[in-house]
Short mmCIF file of C-alpha atoms and ligand atoms in Angstrom, two decimals:
data_model
loop_
_atom_site.label_atom_id
_atom_site.label_comp_id
_atom_site.label_asym_id
_atom_site.label_seq_id
_atom_site.Cartn_x
_atom_site.Cartn_y
_atom_site.Cartn_z
CA MET A 1279 0.17 0.05 -0.38
CA THR A 1280 1.32 3.40 -1.19
CA GLU A 1281 1.53 6.42 0.74
CA ALA A 1282 -0.52 9.09 -0.26
CA SER A 1283 2.16 12.11 -0.88
CA THR A 1284 2.56 14.57 1.25
CA PRO A 1285 2.03 18.12 0.83
CA SER A 1286 4.89 20.89 0.79
CA THR A 1287 5.35 23.55 2.98
CA PRO A 1288 6.88 26.20 1.59
CA ALA A 1289 3.33 27.99 0.59
CA ASN A 1290 2.56 28.32 3.63
CA THR A 1291 4.23 31.89 4.97
CA GLN A 1292 5.69 32.02 8.76
CA ALA A 1293 2.63 33.37 10.31
CA GLN A 1294 0.80 30.52 9.22
CA SER A 1295 2.65 28.14 10.24
CA ASP A 1296 3.12 29.14 13.44
CA ALA A 1297 -0.71 29.17 13.32
CA LEU A 1298 -0.56 25.64 12.35
CA ARG A 1299 1.59 24.74 14.64
CA ALA A 1300 -0.56 26.52 17.92
CA ARG A 1301 -3.44 24.92 16.34
CA ALA A 1302 -1.96 20.87 16.55
CA ASP A 1303 -0.82 21.77 20.43
CA ALA A 1304 -4.12 22.53 21.30
CA LEU A 1305 -5.77 19.50 19.51
CA GLU A 1306 -2.34 17.16 21.09
CA THR A 1307 -3.82 18.47 24.71
CA ALA A 1308 -7.37 17.50 24.05
CA LEU A 1309 -6.24 14.34 22.86
CA ALA A 1310 -3.86 13.82 26.14
CA ARG A 1311 -7.46 15.19 28.05
CA PHE A 1312 -9.70 12.65 26.70
CA ARG A 1313 -7.15 10.01 27.17
CA GLU A 1314 -7.17 10.84 30.26
CA GLU A 1315 -10.81 9.46 30.76
CA ASP A 1316 -10.08 5.96 29.56
CA LEU A 1317 -12.31 5.94 26.97
CA ALA A 1318 -13.85 3.20 25.24
CA LEU A 1319 -16.53 4.02 22.57
CA ASP A 1320 -17.75 2.14 19.05
CA LEU A 1321 -18.44 3.29 16.48
CA THR A 1322 -17.14 0.40 14.38
CA ARG A 1323 -21.04 -1.82 13.46
CA GLY A 1324 -23.80 -0.56 11.76
CA LYS A 1325 -26.03 -1.98 14.64
CA PRO A 1326 -29.37 -1.05 16.08
CA SER A 1327 -29.45 0.33 19.13
CA ALA A 1328 -31.10 -0.88 22.16
CA ALA A 1329 -33.52 1.95 22.02
CA GLN A 1330 -34.70 0.52 18.82
CA LEU A 1331 -34.87 -3.53 19.48
CA ASP A 1332 -36.96 -1.94 22.78
CA LEU A 1333 -39.68 -0.97 20.43
CA LEU A 1334 -40.50 -4.77 19.09
CA ASN A 1335 -40.91 -5.78 22.90
CA THR A 1336 -44.31 -7.03 21.98
CA LEU A 1337 -43.74 -9.13 19.14
CA ASP A 1338 -43.18 -11.75 22.35
CA GLY A 1339 -45.79 -13.40 22.81
CA VAL A 1340 -47.66 -11.78 19.48
CA LEU A 1341 -49.07 -15.73 18.76
CA ALA A 1342 -50.62 -16.39 21.79
CA GLY A 1343 -50.38 -19.57 21.10
CA ASN A 1344 -51.99 -19.34 18.20
CA PHE A 1345 -49.74 -20.77 15.65
CA LEU A 1346 -52.12 -21.10 12.33
CA CYS A 1347 -51.23 -20.33 9.34
CA GLU A 1348 -53.42 -18.50 6.88
CA ASN A 1349 -53.20 -21.95 4.38
CA GLY A 1350 -54.02 -23.80 7.57
CA SER A 1351 -50.56 -25.00 8.85
CA ASP A 1352 -49.04 -25.73 11.69
CA ALA A 1353 -45.97 -23.03 11.89
CA ARG A 1354 -44.61 -25.55 14.21
CA ASN A 1355 -44.16 -27.94 12.26
CA TYR A 1356 -42.37 -28.95 9.25
CA GLY A 1357 -43.31 -26.76 6.28
CA PRO A 1358 -42.44 -24.98 3.08
CA LEU A 1359 -39.01 -24.57 2.21
CA ASP A 1360 -39.85 -21.02 0.63
CA GLY A 1361 -41.12 -19.87 4.21
CA ILE A 1362 -45.26 -19.05 4.85
CA PRO A 1363 -47.44 -17.68 1.94
CA GLU A 1364 -48.09 -14.67 4.32
CA MET A 1365 -44.48 -13.81 5.01
CA LYS A 1366 -43.64 -14.24 1.32
CA ARG A 1367 -46.10 -11.96 0.45
CA LEU A 1368 -45.40 -9.07 3.12
CA CYS A 1369 -41.15 -9.76 1.61
CA ALA A 1370 -42.79 -9.53 -1.93
CA SER A 1371 -44.26 -6.24 -0.61
CA TYR A 1372 -40.63 -5.49 0.93
CA LEU A 1373 -39.03 -6.07 -2.74
CA GLY A 1374 -41.36 -4.96 -5.36
CA ILE A 1375 -41.97 -8.21 -6.78
CA ASP A 1376 -44.36 -11.27 -6.98
CA PRO A 1377 -44.86 -13.74 -3.76
CA SER A 1378 -44.00 -16.29 -6.73
CA GLU A 1379 -40.76 -15.58 -6.49
CA VAL A 1380 -39.79 -14.82 -2.64
CA LEU A 1381 -38.13 -16.88 -0.69
CA ALA A 1382 -37.92 -16.72 3.14
CA ASP A 1383 -35.66 -17.97 4.36
CA GLY A 1384 -33.11 -17.90 7.92
CA ASN A 1385 -32.22 -14.87 9.82
CA SER A 1386 -29.42 -13.50 7.17
CA SER A 1387 -29.73 -11.93 4.11
CA LEU A 1388 -25.55 -12.31 4.09
CA GLN A 1389 -26.50 -16.06 4.31
CA LEU A 1390 -28.36 -16.27 1.20
CA MET A 1391 -25.55 -14.24 -0.43
CA TYR A 1392 -23.50 -16.65 0.45
CA GLN A 1393 -25.01 -19.85 -0.62
CA PHE A 1394 -26.03 -17.64 -3.89
CA VAL A 1395 -22.81 -16.88 -4.98
CA LEU A 1396 -21.11 -20.17 -3.43
CA TRP A 1397 -23.83 -22.40 -5.40
CA ALA A 1398 -23.80 -20.56 -8.72
CA LEU A 1399 -19.46 -20.90 -8.78
CA ARG A 1400 -20.39 -24.62 -8.29
CA PHE A 1401 -23.76 -25.61 -9.99
CA GLY A 1402 -24.88 -22.29 -11.83
CA PRO A 1403 -27.23 -19.43 -11.08
CA ASP A 1404 -29.74 -21.71 -12.96
CA GLY A 1405 -28.51 -24.70 -12.22
CA GLN A 1406 -26.47 -25.94 -15.06
CA HIS A 1407 -24.24 -23.43 -15.83
CA PRO A 1408 -21.44 -23.17 -13.53
CA TRP A 1409 -19.34 -20.58 -13.58
CA ALA A 1410 -16.45 -21.94 -11.93
CA ASP A 1411 -16.51 -24.34 -15.31
CA GLU A 1412 -17.32 -20.78 -17.52
CA CYS A 1413 -14.63 -18.51 -16.85
CA ARG A 1414 -10.80 -18.64 -16.65
CA GLN A 1415 -11.35 -16.38 -13.17
CA ALA A 1416 -14.94 -15.23 -12.41
CA LYS A 1417 -14.69 -11.39 -11.02
CA PHE A 1418 -17.28 -9.46 -9.27
CA LEU A 1419 -17.91 -5.61 -9.76
CA CYS A 1420 -18.06 -3.88 -6.65
CA PRO A 1421 -18.92 -0.03 -6.37
CA VAL A 1422 -16.39 1.40 -3.93
CA PRO A 1423 -16.88 2.23 -1.26
CA GLY A 1424 -19.20 -0.31 -0.98
CA TYR A 1425 -20.32 -2.93 2.11
CA ASP A 1426 -17.23 -4.83 3.88
CA ARG A 1427 -18.86 -8.06 3.94
CA HIS A 1428 -19.97 -8.44 0.41
CA PHE A 1429 -16.17 -7.78 -0.52
CA ALA A 1430 -15.25 -10.21 1.84
CA LEU A 1431 -17.45 -13.36 0.56
CA CYS A 1432 -16.33 -12.98 -2.87
CA GLU A 1433 -12.71 -12.92 -1.50
CA GLU A 1434 -12.93 -16.16 0.82
CA LEU A 1435 -14.33 -17.77 -1.93
CA GLY A 1436 -12.35 -16.80 -4.36
CA ILE A 1437 -14.01 -13.98 -6.90
CA GLU A 1438 -11.43 -11.60 -8.11
CA MET A 1439 -13.27 -8.25 -7.38
CA ILE A 1440 -12.64 -5.52 -9.63
CA PRO A 1441 -13.97 -1.68 -7.75
CA VAL A 1442 -15.77 0.47 -10.12
CA PRO A 1443 -16.00 4.44 -8.81
CA MET A 1444 -19.40 5.86 -6.64
CA THR A 1445 -21.03 8.58 -8.15
CA ASN A 1446 -23.36 10.31 -6.27
CA SER A 1447 -26.53 8.70 -8.22
CA GLY A 1448 -25.24 5.31 -7.68
CA PRO A 1449 -22.03 3.12 -9.45
CA ASP A 1450 -20.40 5.02 -12.43
CA MET A 1451 -22.32 2.99 -15.30
CA ASP A 1452 -20.02 3.39 -17.67
CA VAL A 1453 -17.13 1.65 -16.11
CA VAL A 1454 -19.65 -0.99 -15.32
CA GLU A 1455 -20.31 -1.29 -18.84
CA ARG A 1456 -17.05 -1.13 -20.37
CA HIS A 1457 -15.98 -3.88 -18.05
CA ILE A 1458 -18.97 -6.51 -18.93
CA GLU A 1459 -18.00 -5.73 -22.80
CA GLU A 1460 -14.78 -5.89 -22.24
CA ASP A 1461 -14.30 -8.66 -19.40
CA PRO A 1462 -16.46 -12.29 -20.58
CA ASP A 1463 -15.07 -13.60 -16.97
CA ILE A 1464 -17.49 -10.85 -15.75
CA ARG A 1465 -20.19 -12.83 -13.52
CA GLY A 1466 -21.58 -10.09 -11.07
CA LEU A 1467 -21.84 -6.72 -9.73
CA TRP A 1468 -22.62 -5.61 -5.99
CA CYS A 1469 -25.43 -3.15 -5.07
CA VAL A 1470 -26.98 -1.54 -2.33
CA PRO A 1471 -29.57 0.40 -3.75
CA LYS A 1472 -31.08 2.43 -1.75
CA TYR A 1473 -28.83 4.38 1.19
CA SER A 1474 -26.20 2.85 -0.26
CA ASN A 1475 -23.30 0.97 2.82
CA PRO A 1476 -21.64 3.28 3.47
CA THR A 1477 -22.56 6.43 1.26
CA GLY A 1478 -25.57 6.66 1.72
CA VAL A 1479 -26.43 6.41 -1.69
CA THR A 1480 -29.80 6.13 -3.45
CA TYR A 1481 -29.14 5.15 -7.31
CA SER A 1482 -31.21 7.37 -9.95
CA ASP A 1483 -34.21 6.15 -11.81
CA ALA A 1484 -30.77 6.68 -15.07
CA VAL A 1485 -28.62 3.96 -12.88
CA VAL A 1486 -31.15 1.44 -11.84
CA SER A 1487 -31.95 1.84 -16.05
CA ARG A 1488 -28.95 0.63 -17.25
CA ILE A 1489 -28.66 -2.17 -14.32
CA ALA A 1490 -31.78 -3.45 -15.24
CA ALA A 1491 -30.50 -3.35 -18.71
CA LEU A 1492 -27.23 -4.73 -18.26
CA GLY A 1493 -28.24 -8.50 -19.41
CA LYS A 1494 -28.09 -7.51 -22.61
CA ARG A 1495 -24.23 -6.66 -22.64
CA ALA A 1496 -23.31 -9.70 -20.43
CA ALA A 1497 -22.73 -13.50 -20.44
CA PRO A 1498 -26.17 -15.27 -20.29
CA THR A 1499 -25.16 -16.06 -16.13
CA PHE A 1500 -24.54 -12.89 -15.10
CA ARG A 1501 -26.18 -11.88 -12.26
CA VAL A 1502 -26.70 -8.16 -10.29
CA LEU A 1503 -26.78 -9.31 -6.52
CA TRP A 1504 -29.21 -6.03 -5.35
CA ASP A 1505 -29.16 -6.20 -1.47
CA ASN A 1506 -31.50 -3.57 -0.36
CA ALA A 1507 -31.17 -3.85 3.11
CA TYR A 1508 -32.27 -0.61 3.74
CA ALA A 1509 -34.94 -0.14 1.54
CA VAL A 1510 -37.14 1.00 4.31
CA HIS A 1511 -35.04 3.01 6.23
CA ASP A 1512 -35.69 6.55 5.78
CA LEU A 1513 -34.69 9.36 8.43
CA THR A 1514 -36.90 12.03 7.08
CA ASP A 1515 -40.65 12.28 5.75
CA ALA A 1516 -39.82 12.48 2.55
CA PRO A 1517 -37.49 9.96 1.06
CA PRO A 1518 -36.05 9.65 -2.17
CA SER A 1519 -37.29 6.93 -4.19
CA LEU A 1520 -35.93 3.97 -5.97
CA ALA A 1521 -37.07 1.97 -8.81
CA ASN A 1522 -38.26 -1.08 -9.36
CA VAL A 1523 -35.35 -3.00 -10.85
CA MET A 1524 -37.30 -6.21 -11.68
CA ASP A 1525 -40.09 -4.25 -13.07
CA LEU A 1526 -37.35 -2.53 -16.03
CA ALA A 1527 -35.30 -5.85 -16.25
CA LYS A 1528 -38.56 -7.47 -16.99
CA ALA A 1529 -39.36 -4.89 -19.56
CA ALA A 1530 -35.66 -5.11 -21.04
CA GLY A 1531 -36.52 -8.84 -21.50
CA THR A 1532 -33.20 -9.06 -18.57
CA ALA A 1533 -35.34 -10.59 -15.56
CA ASP A 1534 -33.30 -13.76 -14.40
CA THR A 1535 -30.06 -11.42 -14.33
CA ILE A 1536 -31.86 -9.43 -11.16
CA ILE A 1537 -31.25 -11.45 -7.68
CA CYS A 1538 -33.09 -9.26 -4.91
CA PHE A 1539 -32.16 -9.62 -1.13
CA GLY A 1540 -33.71 -8.29 1.99
CA SER A 1541 -34.10 -8.76 5.94
CA THR A 1542 -35.56 -7.59 8.75
CA SER A 1543 -32.36 -7.57 10.91
CA LYS A 1544 -32.69 -3.74 10.59
CA ILE A 1545 -36.25 -3.15 11.24
CA SER A 1546 -37.30 -5.65 13.81
CA LEU A 1547 -34.32 -7.73 15.56
CA ALA A 1548 -30.57 -8.43 14.05
CA GLY A 1549 -30.09 -11.74 13.79
CA ALA A 1550 -33.28 -13.05 14.86
CA GLY A 1551 -35.20 -11.51 11.88
CA ILE A 1552 -36.26 -13.15 8.85
CA ALA A 1553 -34.16 -12.78 5.41
CA PHE A 1554 -35.54 -13.58 1.51
CA MET A 1555 -34.44 -13.09 -1.70
CA GLY A 1556 -36.17 -12.55 -5.00
CA ALA A 1557 -35.23 -13.70 -8.36
CA THR A 1558 -37.17 -15.25 -11.70
CA ALA A 1559 -37.46 -19.33 -11.39
CA VAL A 1560 -34.36 -20.34 -13.41
CA ASN A 1561 -33.09 -19.03 -10.24
CA LEU A 1562 -35.04 -19.37 -7.46
CA ASP A 1563 -35.71 -23.01 -8.57
CA ALA A 1564 -31.91 -23.59 -8.82
CA TYR A 1565 -31.37 -22.24 -5.54
CA ARG A 1566 -34.29 -24.29 -4.13
CA ASP A 1567 -33.05 -27.30 -5.14
CA ARG A 1568 -29.77 -26.84 -3.35
CA LEU A 1569 -31.50 -25.71 -0.35
CA SER A 1570 -33.40 -28.64 0.12
CA LEU A 1571 -30.71 -31.00 -0.13
CA MET A 1572 -29.65 -28.60 3.11
CA THR A 1573 -32.65 -27.98 5.55
CA LEU A 1574 -36.49 -28.93 5.94
CA GLY A 1575 -37.19 -25.16 5.98
CA PRO A 1576 -37.12 -21.67 8.24
CA ASP A 1577 -38.28 -20.86 11.22
CA LYS A 1578 -42.05 -20.35 10.58
CA VAL A 1579 -42.49 -19.04 13.82
CA ASN A 1580 -40.53 -16.57 14.09
CA GLN A 1581 -42.33 -15.57 9.98
CA LEU A 1582 -45.53 -15.74 11.95
CA ARG A 1583 -45.23 -13.68 14.34
CA HIS A 1584 -43.24 -10.84 12.64
CA VAL A 1585 -46.31 -10.74 9.87
CA ARG A 1586 -48.56 -11.07 12.74
CA TYR A 1587 -46.90 -7.28 14.36
CA PHE A 1588 -46.60 -5.94 11.23
CA LYS A 1589 -49.39 -7.28 9.19
CA ASP A 1590 -47.64 -5.06 5.92
CA MET A 1591 -45.72 -2.82 4.76
CA ASP A 1592 -47.35 -0.36 6.32
CA GLY A 1593 -47.01 -1.55 9.52
CA ILE A 1594 -43.40 -1.84 8.38
CA ARG A 1595 -43.34 1.95 7.69
CA ALA A 1596 -44.86 2.64 10.82
CA HIS A 1597 -42.09 1.13 12.46
CA MET A 1598 -39.89 2.81 10.66
CA ARG A 1599 -40.70 5.85 11.62
CA LYS A 1600 -40.19 5.51 15.06
CA HIS A 1601 -36.37 3.66 13.96
CA ALA A 1602 -35.67 6.83 12.10
CA ASP A 1603 -37.25 9.60 15.72
CA ILE A 1604 -34.35 7.36 17.80
CA LEU A 1605 -32.07 7.65 15.20
CA ARG A 1606 -32.57 11.17 13.38
CA PRO A 1607 -30.23 12.66 16.73
CA LYS A 1608 -27.69 10.24 16.10
CA PHE A 1609 -27.22 11.62 12.93
CA VAL A 1610 -27.49 15.35 13.16
CA CYS A 1611 -25.43 15.10 16.11
CA THR A 1612 -22.33 13.39 14.19
CA LEU A 1613 -22.81 15.90 11.02
CA GLU A 1614 -23.03 18.79 13.37
CA HIS A 1615 -20.01 17.77 14.96
CA LEU A 1616 -18.43 17.60 11.79
CA ASP A 1617 -19.86 20.80 10.29
CA ARG A 1618 -18.51 22.53 13.44
CA ALA A 1619 -15.43 21.47 13.74
CA LEU A 1620 -14.41 20.49 9.82
CA GLY A 1621 -16.32 22.83 7.83
CA ASN A 1622 -14.08 24.99 7.60
CA ARG A 1623 -10.98 24.03 7.53
CA ALA A 1624 -10.42 21.66 4.95
CA ALA A 1625 -9.56 18.29 6.54
CA GLY A 1626 -12.33 16.13 4.72
CA THR A 1627 -15.39 15.80 2.77
CA TRP A 1628 -18.63 13.78 4.19
CA SER A 1629 -21.89 12.25 3.02
CA VAL A 1630 -25.10 13.88 4.81
CA PRO A 1631 -27.25 10.62 4.53
CA GLU A 1632 -31.20 11.05 4.17
CA GLY A 1633 -31.44 7.16 5.43
CA GLY A 1634 -29.38 4.15 6.07
CA TYR A 1635 -26.91 3.40 8.92
CA PHE A 1636 -23.46 5.37 8.06
CA VAL A 1637 -21.73 8.39 7.49
CA SER A 1638 -19.00 8.10 4.94
CA PHE A 1639 -15.90 10.74 5.65
CA ASN A 1640 -13.54 10.97 3.14
CA GLY A 1641 -9.63 12.99 5.03
CA LEU A 1642 -7.12 14.07 3.28
CA PRO A 1643 -5.92 11.41 1.05
CA GLY A 1644 -2.97 9.11 2.51
CA THR A 1645 -4.52 10.31 6.12
CA ALA A 1646 -7.13 7.50 6.78
CA ARG A 1647 -5.28 4.56 8.83
CA ARG A 1648 -3.27 7.55 10.58
CA ILE A 1649 -7.08 9.82 11.80
CA ILE A 1650 -8.27 5.58 12.73
CA ALA A 1651 -4.80 4.85 14.89
CA LEU A 1652 -5.08 7.91 16.22
CA ALA A 1653 -8.23 7.81 17.48
CA ALA A 1654 -8.19 4.07 18.90
CA GLU A 1655 -5.28 5.47 21.36
CA THR A 1656 -7.52 7.55 22.58
CA GLY A 1657 -10.61 5.40 23.33
CA VAL A 1658 -13.13 5.29 19.87
CA ALA A 1659 -12.74 2.63 17.73
CA LEU A 1660 -13.48 2.97 14.41
CA THR A 1661 -14.23 0.38 10.85
CA PRO A 1662 -10.95 -0.06 10.32
CA ALA A 1663 -9.03 1.57 7.32
CA GLY A 1664 -9.51 0.10 3.30
CA ALA A 1665 -12.68 -1.73 4.85
CA ALA A 1666 -14.97 -0.22 2.27
CA PHE A 1667 -12.85 -1.87 -0.26
CA PRO A 1668 -11.69 -4.78 -2.08
CA TYR A 1669 -8.97 -6.57 -0.52
CA GLY A 1670 -9.25 -4.42 2.51
CA TYR A 1671 -7.44 -1.72 -0.39
CA ASP A 1672 -8.34 2.03 -0.01
CA PRO A 1673 -5.67 3.47 -2.65
CA ASP A 1674 -6.54 6.65 -1.36
CA ASP A 1675 -6.27 6.10 2.28
CA ALA A 1676 -9.25 8.54 2.09
CA HIS A 1677 -11.80 7.00 3.44
CA ILE A 1678 -13.65 6.04 6.93
CA ARG A 1679 -17.25 4.96 7.61
CA LEU A 1680 -18.23 5.69 10.76
CA ALA A 1681 -21.41 3.61 12.47
CA PRO A 1682 -23.49 6.56 14.47
CA THR A 1683 -26.22 4.20 14.98
CA PHE A 1684 -25.49 1.66 18.02
CA ALA A 1685 -24.08 4.12 20.29
CA THR A 1686 -25.84 6.04 22.66
CA LEU A 1687 -26.65 9.70 22.38
CA PRO A 1688 -23.32 10.93 24.95
CA GLU A 1689 -21.47 7.97 23.72
CA LEU A 1690 -21.84 9.27 20.30
CA ASP A 1691 -21.18 12.67 21.32
CA LYS A 1692 -17.88 12.01 22.50
CA ALA A 1693 -16.76 9.60 19.70
CA MET A 1694 -17.40 12.57 17.76
CA GLN A 1695 -15.81 15.06 19.49
CA ILE A 1696 -12.36 12.56 19.21
CA PHE A 1697 -12.98 11.67 15.76
CA VAL A 1698 -13.10 15.82 14.53
CA THR A 1699 -10.02 16.32 16.89
CA CYS A 1700 -7.92 13.67 15.52
CA ALA A 1701 -9.09 14.52 11.75
CA GLU A 1702 -8.03 17.90 11.89
CA LEU A 1703 -5.03 17.00 14.23
CA VAL A 1704 -3.72 14.71 11.49
CA ALA A 1705 -4.86 17.05 8.69
CA VAL A 1706 -3.03 20.10 10.57
CA ARG A 1707 0.30 17.85 10.79
CA ARG A 1708 -0.13 17.12 7.04
CA GLN A 1709 -0.03 20.64 6.63
CA LEU A 1710 3.19 21.33 8.73
CA GLY A 1711 4.54 19.00 6.56
CA ALA A 1712 4.71 15.70 9.41
CA ASN A 1713 4.69 12.68 7.54
CA ASP A 1714 2.93 10.51 10.26
N1 PLP B 572 -26.75 -5.82 3.78
C1 PLP B 572 -25.70 -4.88 3.83
C2 PLP B 572 -25.80 -3.93 2.92
C3 PLP B 572 -25.53 -4.47 5.14
O1 PLP B 572 -25.23 -3.14 5.32
C4 PLP B 572 -25.91 -5.41 5.78
C5 PLP B 572 -25.96 -4.74 7.63
O2 PLP B 572 -24.69 -4.48 7.57
C6 PLP B 572 -26.49 -6.51 5.88
C7 PLP B 572 -26.54 -6.84 4.23
C8 PLP B 572 -26.82 -7.87 6.81
O3 PLP B 572 -27.80 -7.96 6.46
P1 PLP B 572 -28.82 -9.63 7.90
O4 PLP B 572 -28.50 -9.33 8.87
O5 PLP B 572 -29.81 -10.00 7.20
O6 PLP B 572 -27.40 -10.35 6.93
#
């Protein structure tokens, strides 16, 4: 990994240098004081807070002994591999597709993605054309910065990752289309289309249309992994809308390329919710064939209590407004600290998300690792530098993902005081020509 070049100092006048040195001293003193507090704060993972989870305490007991599903089957017994019909209907509404194209299985969408990619390599996404046989080296296009676990999954399964820049409206589609046309080994494109992890970007209609049509340019077993993890995770009352990728792909004749994923992990209970995927019969049948050897079906009791609790998408949206009321002050706190401390100091830029779980910070090139190390020394854990990039490598060493949801507001307030102090100190030291 290369270090970005350090800005030279000759342009600094003596007075400017003195002012910068004084500022660095003040920031160092502030950090020394924080260190005396022996803090252990954590802004690493995008987890819901206890207050959000408390919103769902009445989920426990909602069944009140009534385990009968709408089709008369008993949720306590073995049943359909795909999930119970009422849950599939709810998942279908979430994904904006037909219930016949949905499979509700397990508690983790990441697990569904892992299995999908593993089985596509070994058996083919259609159950007939394994990527491992078709490609010299299967490759995925990875919008960056992106979700670290998508990238870890690819690395583990030996899929080569090609970074694609994210723009304010989604992945740079000129780059995506060029790669697909030039490289016959490309088999996947990762997408987090709403409030993308970590940039908060919602893909524009034009980008979604181009993604939906990629199947016309790509190999027949190319797939878009449409991880719509944050579809209803709005922070405002006027959220951006996301075009329906499956409808667009159906219109373009490319529906088999679209594999949608979602879960209630950040709606109901993280790790104890419902995960689901949506795809055409070609993909779903192949997936189901493998799944049928692996399990006798999902936890239908949990599915039933979720549907009884939320009922429909209106129920989910009403619940998510309560999440937003808890999360909004945390995002406001995070952004206020950034604005106040760094707004006029050219020490970085950051996203102002309308939803999702993250704030994406870009420091000066070559400073992210140093800021993160300094924060760690001062008692604030941040996601490792480069985590949002394939192979953990941020070529600019500039990006830092901030996850403000889990901490309490006082903890977040303190963590952000420390973060902005570290970010400014590293920027000031750079301006002074320091190389650390
Ligand atoms: N997809 C994205 C984009 C996420 O950010 C996360 C969690 O942070 C997940 C998937 C994980 O979802 P699940 O808990 O359903 O596996």
